[in-house]
Coordinates of C-alpha atoms in Angstrom, one line a residue:
Chain A
M1 CA 54.2 -50.2 -41.2
D2 CA 54.1 -48.3 -38.1
K3 CA 50.6 -47.3 -38.9
E4 CA 49.5 -51.1 -39.1
S5 CA 51.5 -52.1 -36.3
S6 CA 49.6 -49.5 -33.7
G7 CA 46.1 -50.8 -34.6
S8 CA 44.6 -51.1 -37.8
S9 CA 41.1 -49.5 -36.5
N10 CA 42.9 -45.9 -36.4
P11 CA 44.1 -45.5 -39.6
D12 CA 40.6 -47.1 -40.9
S13 CA 38.5 -44.7 -38.8
R14 CA 40.4 -41.9 -39.9
R15 CA 40.3 -41.9 -43.4
A16 CA 36.6 -43.1 -43.1
G17 CA 36.1 -39.9 -41.2
G18 CA 38.1 -37.6 -43.8
L19 CA 35.7 -39.0 -46.0
G20 CA 32.7 -38.3 -44.4
L21 CA 33.7 -35.0 -43.6
F22 CA 34.8 -33.6 -47.3
G23 CA 32.5 -36.2 -48.7
S24 CA 34.2 -36.7 -52.3
S25 CA 36.4 -39.7 -53.0
A26 CA 40.0 -38.9 -52.2
G27 CA 41.2 -42.3 -51.1
P28 CA 40.5 -45.6 -51.5
Q29 CA 36.9 -46.7 -51.3
Y30 CA 35.4 -48.4 -48.1
S31 CA 31.9 -49.7 -48.6
K32 CA 29.5 -48.9 -45.7
T33 CA 29.5 -52.6 -44.5
E34 CA 33.2 -52.1 -43.6
L35 CA 32.7 -49.1 -42.1
A36 CA 29.9 -49.8 -39.9
G37 CA 32.2 -52.6 -38.1
V38 CA 34.7 -50.0 -37.0
P39 CA 35.1 -49.5 -33.4
L40 CA 35.4 -46.4 -32.5
T41 CA 37.4 -46.3 -29.3
G42 CA 37.2 -43.3 -27.5
M43 CA 36.4 -41.3 -30.7
S44 CA 34.0 -39.9 -32.2
P45 CA 33.0 -39.2 -36.0
L46 CA 32.8 -35.6 -35.3
S47 CA 35.8 -34.9 -32.8
P48 CA 38.6 -36.8 -31.2
Y49 CA 37.8 -34.6 -28.4
L50 CA 34.5 -35.4 -27.5
N51 CA 35.5 -38.4 -25.5
V52 CA 34.6 -37.0 -21.9
D53 CA 33.1 -39.6 -19.5
P54 CA 29.5 -38.1 -19.1
R55 CA 29.7 -38.5 -15.1
Y56 CA 32.0 -35.7 -15.2
L57 CA 29.2 -33.3 -16.7
I58 CA 26.6 -33.8 -13.9
Q59 CA 26.2 -30.3 -12.0
D60 CA 26.0 -30.7 -8.5
T61 CA 23.8 -28.4 -6.4
D62 CA 26.6 -27.5 -4.0
E63 CA 28.4 -25.5 -6.4
F64 CA 28.4 -22.4 -4.5
I65 CA 30.9 -22.1 -1.8
L66 CA 29.3 -20.3 1.3
P67 CA 31.4 -18.3 3.9
T68 CA 31.4 -19.8 7.3
G69 CA 28.0 -19.6 9.2
A70 CA 26.1 -18.6 6.2
N71 CA 22.7 -20.8 5.3
K72 CA 22.1 -21.8 1.8
T73 CA 18.7 -20.3 1.8
R74 CA 17.6 -17.3 3.6
G75 CA 16.0 -18.0 6.9
R76 CA 12.4 -16.3 7.9
F77 CA 14.1 -13.6 10.0
E78 CA 16.1 -12.2 6.9
L79 CA 12.9 -12.4 4.4
A80 CA 10.3 -11.0 7.1
F81 CA 11.5 -7.1 6.5
F82 CA 11.1 -8.0 2.7
T83 CA 7.8 -9.5 3.4
I84 CA 6.5 -6.6 5.5
G85 CA 7.7 -3.8 3.3
G86 CA 6.1 -5.6 0.4
C87 CA 2.9 -5.8 2.2
C88 CA 2.8 -2.3 3.2
I89 CA 3.4 -1.2 -0.3
T90 CA 1.1 -3.4 -1.6
G91 CA -1.3 -2.1 0.9
A92 CA -0.7 1.4 -0.1
V93 CA -1.3 1.1 -3.8
S94 CA -4.4 -0.9 -3.4
G95 CA -5.9 1.2 -0.4
A96 CA -4.9 4.3 -2.8
V97 CA -6.8 2.7 -6.1
N98 CA -9.8 2.0 -3.8
G99 CA -9.9 5.4 -2.3
L100 CA -9.7 6.9 -5.8
R101 CA -12.7 4.7 -6.5
M102 CA -14.3 5.6 -3.7
G103 CA -13.7 9.3 -3.7
L104 CA -14.7 9.6 -7.4
S105 CA -18.2 7.5 -6.4
E106 CA -18.9 9.6 -3.9
T107 CA -18.4 13.2 -5.4
R108 CA -20.0 12.0 -8.4
N109 CA -22.4 14.9 -8.6
M110 CA -19.8 17.8 -7.7
A111 CA -18.2 19.6 -10.5
W112 CA -14.3 19.7 -11.0
S113 CA -13.4 21.9 -8.3
K114 CA -11.2 22.4 -5.8
P115 CA -12.8 20.8 -2.9
R116 CA -13.6 18.0 -5.3
N117 CA -10.1 17.2 -5.4
V118 CA -9.2 17.6 -2.0
Q119 CA -11.9 15.3 -1.2
I120 CA -10.6 13.0 -3.6
L121 CA -7.0 13.2 -2.3
N122 CA -8.2 12.8 1.1
M123 CA -9.9 9.6 0.5
V124 CA -7.1 8.3 -1.5
T125 CA -4.7 8.9 1.3
R126 CA -6.8 7.7 4.0
Q127 CA -7.9 4.7 2.3
G128 CA -3.9 4.3 1.3
A129 CA -2.7 4.5 4.9
T130 CA -5.2 2.1 6.3
W131 CA -4.8 -0.6 4.1
A132 CA -0.7 -0.1 4.4
N133 CA -1.4 -0.4 8.3
T134 CA -3.7 -3.5 8.0
L135 CA -1.4 -5.4 5.9
G136 CA 1.6 -4.4 7.6
S137 CA 0.6 -5.4 10.8
L138 CA -0.9 -8.9 9.5
A139 CA 2.8 -9.5 7.6
L140 CA 4.4 -8.2 10.9
L141 CA 2.3 -10.8 12.9
Y142 CA 2.9 -13.4 10.4
S143 CA 6.6 -13.0 10.3
A144 CA 7.0 -13.1 14.2
F145 CA 4.7 -15.9 14.7
G146 CA 7.1 -17.8 11.7
V147 CA 10.3 -17.0 13.3
I148 CA 8.9 -17.9 16.8
I149 CA 7.6 -21.3 15.6
E150 CA 10.7 -22.0 13.6
K151 CA 13.0 -21.6 16.6
A152 CA 10.8 -23.5 18.7
R153 CA 10.5 -26.5 16.2
G154 CA 14.0 -26.1 15.1
A155 CA 13.0 -27.3 11.8
E156 CA 11.9 -25.3 8.7
D157 CA 9.1 -26.3 6.6
D158 CA 5.6 -25.5 5.2
L159 CA 3.9 -26.6 8.4
N160 CA 5.6 -23.5 9.8
T161 CA 3.9 -21.4 7.1
I162 CA 0.3 -22.8 7.8
A163 CA 0.5 -22.6 11.7
A164 CA 1.8 -19.1 11.6
G165 CA -1.0 -18.2 9.1
T166 CA -3.6 -19.7 11.3
L167 CA -2.3 -18.1 14.3
T168 CA -2.0 -14.7 13.0
G169 CA -6.0 -15.0 11.7
V170 CA -7.0 -16.1 15.2
L171 CA -4.8 -13.3 17.1
Y172 CA -5.8 -10.7 14.5
K173 CA -9.8 -11.4 15.1
S174 CA -9.5 -12.4 18.8
P175 CA -11.0 -8.9 19.5
G176 CA -14.6 -10.5 18.1
G177 CA -14.6 -12.9 20.8
L178 CA -14.3 -16.9 20.4
R179 CA -16.5 -17.3 17.2
G180 CA -14.5 -14.2 15.5
A181 CA -11.3 -15.7 16.6
A182 CA -12.2 -18.9 15.1
R183 CA -13.6 -17.6 11.9
G184 CA -9.9 -15.5 11.5
G185 CA -8.2 -18.7 12.3
L186 CA -10.0 -20.6 9.4
V187 CA -9.2 -17.4 6.8
G188 CA -5.6 -17.9 8.0
L189 CA -5.5 -21.3 7.4
T190 CA -7.0 -21.3 4.1
L191 CA -4.6 -18.7 2.9
S192 CA -1.5 -20.2 3.9
G193 CA -2.5 -23.3 2.9
L194 CA -3.0 -22.0 -0.5
Y195 CA 0.4 -20.4 -0.3
A196 CA 2.1 -23.5 0.8
L197 CA 0.4 -25.2 -2.2
Y198 CA 1.3 -22.9 -4.7
S199 CA 4.9 -23.0 -3.4
N200 CA 5.4 -26.7 -3.5
W201 CA 2.9 -27.2 -6.7
H202 CA 6.0 -29.1 -8.7
H203 CA 6.8 -31.4 -5.7
L204 CA 3.4 -32.5 -5.2
K205 CA 2.6 -33.3 -8.7
G206 CA 5.7 -35.5 -9.0
S207 CA 7.5 -33.4 -11.9
S208 CA 9.6 -35.4 -13.9
S209 CA 12.4 -33.0 -14.4
T210 CA 15.9 -34.1 -15.3
R211 CA 18.6 -33.0 -13.1
Y212 CA 20.9 -31.2 -15.4
Chain B
M1 CA 29.7 -11.5 13.6
E2 CA 28.6 -12.2 9.9
E3 CA 29.0 -9.4 7.5
Y4 CA 26.0 -7.1 7.1
A5 CA 24.9 -7.6 3.7
R6 CA 22.1 -5.2 2.3
E7 CA 20.3 -5.7 -0.9
P8 CA 20.9 -3.9 -4.1
C9 CA 19.1 -0.6 -4.7
P10 CA 15.3 -1.2 -5.9
W11 CA 14.8 -4.2 -3.2
R12 CA 16.5 -2.1 -0.4
I13 CA 13.5 0.2 -0.7
V14 CA 11.0 -2.4 0.3
D15 CA 13.5 -4.0 3.1
D16 CA 13.5 -0.5 4.5
C17 CA 10.2 -0.2 4.5
G18 CA 9.4 -3.3 6.2
G19 CA 12.1 -2.6 8.9
A20 CA 10.6 0.8 9.4
F21 CA 7.3 -0.4 9.9
T22 CA 8.8 -3.1 12.5
M23 CA 10.3 -0.8 14.4
G24 CA 7.3 1.7 14.5
A25 CA 4.8 -1.0 15.1
I26 CA 6.9 -2.7 18.0
G27 CA 8.2 0.6 19.3
G28 CA 4.2 1.8 19.3
G29 CA 2.9 -1.1 20.6
I30 CA 5.2 -1.0 23.7
F31 CA 4.6 2.7 24.3
Q32 CA 0.9 2.7 23.6
A33 CA 0.8 -0.5 25.9
V34 CA 2.1 1.6 28.8
K35 CA -0.1 4.5 27.7
G36 CA -3.7 3.0 27.7
F37 CA -2.8 1.2 30.6
R38 CA -2.4 4.2 32.6
N39 CA -5.1 6.1 30.8
S40 CA -7.9 3.4 31.6
P41 CA -10.2 3.2 34.7
S42 CA -8.7 1.6 37.8
G43 CA -9.3 -2.3 38.0
M44 CA -7.1 -4.8 36.2
N45 CA -9.5 -5.8 33.5
H46 CA -10.1 -2.4 32.4
R47 CA -6.8 -1.6 32.3
M48 CA -5.8 -4.5 30.2
R49 CA -8.6 -3.9 27.9
G50 CA -7.6 -0.3 27.4
S51 CA -4.1 -1.3 26.7
L52 CA -5.0 -3.8 24.3
T53 CA -7.4 -1.3 22.4
A54 CA -4.5 1.4 22.5
I55 CA -2.1 -1.3 20.7
R56 CA -4.6 -2.3 18.4
T57 CA -5.5 1.3 17.2
R58 CA -2.6 3.0 17.9
A59 CA 0.3 0.8 16.8
P60 CA -0.4 0.1 13.4
Q61 CA -0.6 4.1 12.8
L62 CA 3.0 4.8 14.1
G63 CA 4.3 1.8 12.0
G64 CA 2.7 3.5 9.2
S65 CA 4.5 6.7 9.4
F66 CA 7.5 5.5 10.2
A67 CA 7.1 2.9 7.0
V68 CA 6.5 6.1 5.0
W69 CA 9.3 8.0 6.6
G70 CA 11.9 4.7 5.7
G71 CA 10.3 4.0 2.6
L72 CA 10.5 7.4 1.4
F73 CA 14.2 8.1 2.7
S74 CA 15.4 4.8 1.0
M75 CA 13.7 6.1 -2.0
I76 CA 15.8 9.4 -2.3
D77 CA 18.8 7.4 -1.1
C78 CA 18.6 5.2 -4.1
G79 CA 18.1 7.9 -6.5
L80 CA 21.1 9.7 -5.0
V81 CA 23.1 6.6 -5.1
K82 CA 22.0 6.3 -9.3
V83 CA 23.1 9.8 -10.0
R84 CA 26.3 10.2 -7.7
G85 CA 27.4 6.8 -8.6
K86 CA 28.7 6.4 -5.3
E87 CA 27.6 5.5 -2.0
D88 CA 28.8 7.9 1.2
P89 CA 27.2 9.3 4.3
W90 CA 26.6 12.2 2.4
N91 CA 23.6 10.8 0.3
S92 CA 21.9 9.5 4.0
I93 CA 22.5 12.8 5.4
T94 CA 20.8 14.6 2.1
S95 CA 18.3 12.2 2.1
G96 CA 17.2 12.8 5.5
A97 CA 16.5 16.1 4.8
M98 CA 14.9 16.2 1.8
T99 CA 12.5 13.4 3.2
G100 CA 11.8 16.0 6.6
A101 CA 11.0 18.6 3.9
I102 CA 8.9 16.3 1.5
L103 CA 6.9 15.2 4.6
A104 CA 6.1 18.6 5.8
A105 CA 5.2 19.9 2.5
R106 CA 1.6 20.6 3.4
N107 CA 2.4 22.8 6.7
G108 CA 4.4 25.5 4.4
P109 CA 8.1 26.6 3.5
V110 CA 9.0 27.6 6.8
A111 CA 8.1 24.0 8.5
M112 CA 9.7 22.5 5.7
V113 CA 13.2 24.1 6.3
G114 CA 12.5 22.9 10.0
S115 CA 11.6 19.6 9.3
A116 CA 14.5 19.4 6.7
A117 CA 17.1 20.6 9.4
M118 CA 15.7 17.9 12.1
G119 CA 15.8 15.1 9.4
G120 CA 19.4 16.1 8.2
I121 CA 20.7 16.4 12.1
L122 CA 19.2 12.9 13.1
L123 CA 20.7 11.2 10.1
A124 CA 24.2 13.0 10.6
L125 CA 24.1 11.5 14.3
I126 CA 23.4 7.9 12.9
E127 CA 26.1 8.0 10.2
G128 CA 28.4 9.7 12.6
A129 CA 27.9 6.9 15.5
G130 CA 28.0 4.1 12.8
I131 CA 31.4 5.6 11.3
L132 CA 32.4 5.6 15.1
L133 CA 31.6 2.0 15.9
T134 CA 33.3 1.0 12.6
R135 CA 36.5 2.7 13.4
F136 CA 36.3 1.3 17.0
A137 CA 35.2 -2.3 15.8
S138 CA 38.5 -2.1 13.3
S139 CA 41.0 -1.1 16.0
Q140 CA 40.1 -4.1 18.1
F141 CA 41.7 -6.1 15.6
P142 CA 46.0 -6.2 14.8
T143 CA 47.1 -3.7 12.4
G144 CA 48.8 -5.1 9.0
P145 CA 52.4 -4.6 8.1
Q146 CA 53.9 -1.5 8.8
F147 CA 56.0 0.2 5.4
A148 CA 56.9 3.3 6.9
E149 CA 60.1 2.1 8.5
E150 CA 63.0 0.4 6.6
P151 CA 63.9 3.1 4.3
A152 CA 67.2 3.5 4.0
P153 CA 69.2 0.0 5.4
M154 CA 70.0 -1.4 1.8
P155 CA 73.3 -2.3 1.0
A156 CA 74.6 0.3 -1.7
S157 CA 76.8 -2.0 -3.3
S158 CA 74.3 -5.1 -4.4
F159 CA 72.9 -1.8 -6.6
G160 CA 76.4 -1.2 -7.8
D161 CA 77.2 -4.9 -8.9
Y162 CA 74.4 -5.0 -11.1
R163 CA 76.0 -2.5 -13.4
Q164 CA 78.5 -5.0 -14.2
Y165 CA 76.2 -7.6 -15.6
Q166 CA 74.5 -5.5 -18.6

């Protein structure tokens, strides 16, 4: 009597659920059309606990608690040392490889002896040092310009990247006169433009990623 | 001031390399600017040009040497941290000595020992200064609750009473 007074849907769905789970007919038979009309109030056929409002499942991007005074992402100044160090090391490695290539090709006609090894080693270290210095100073100029432009504008976006790259190219090639500076600026503009494009590719393509 | 956050060990090497390059390049730039200025023929045009040339050629070289020193130091430091399993000033001092030794390897064993001593002493000074600074900075804040006082004045009766309730 209590079961019937509390609502006819519950015992029906429970029994229907039981039949669905265990398959064999352990109780009164209900036709499929009768079962289809039963409303599942807050219960899913699998479990009565899957009744969470999906609005509570959305993950917010502000899920990290930041200490006072900290930004969400790293600013240009914090990234600067990493950029400069990375460029130095990359330059050293590529310079060493280039030096090995040049040393091997220049001493092609010598037998494997100590002078040949010393010459190859000298080429490797000199080329490695030169490339590391060049790339490192380029990265230093770029980072310095980036920080200055960001502080001057008060905002941070890819325009800073492109402007810093262009200014670096201009300054680096300025001993070559106005024409050299213009060419350097163009190279800087191209490289930093490509980098900005690469880092914003998904945003520009208008990706349809779902936010979960 | 915000807390000083260092990167975990592999990336620390790149960071230190970059920091050392920056120090060397900027310091070298200023130094070479003055030196190039002074070592040029008289006349402001000549002097400025000489100064700029000196900066362009010498500052990256000094930055590069600093970067090698810093990168090697950081690599040995990270290696010691991984081997010993802890971080303390002794790691830095040992790393400084080994870096000095390695970078003087081409000049023979005596030069290596001398370079190692210089590197170790330099790092010991830096670490000592850091420890002193930390102690000074922390002594400016009020100290926590003192537990050294109050050993005795607990009334003995309360302890005697509880036996009755066993």
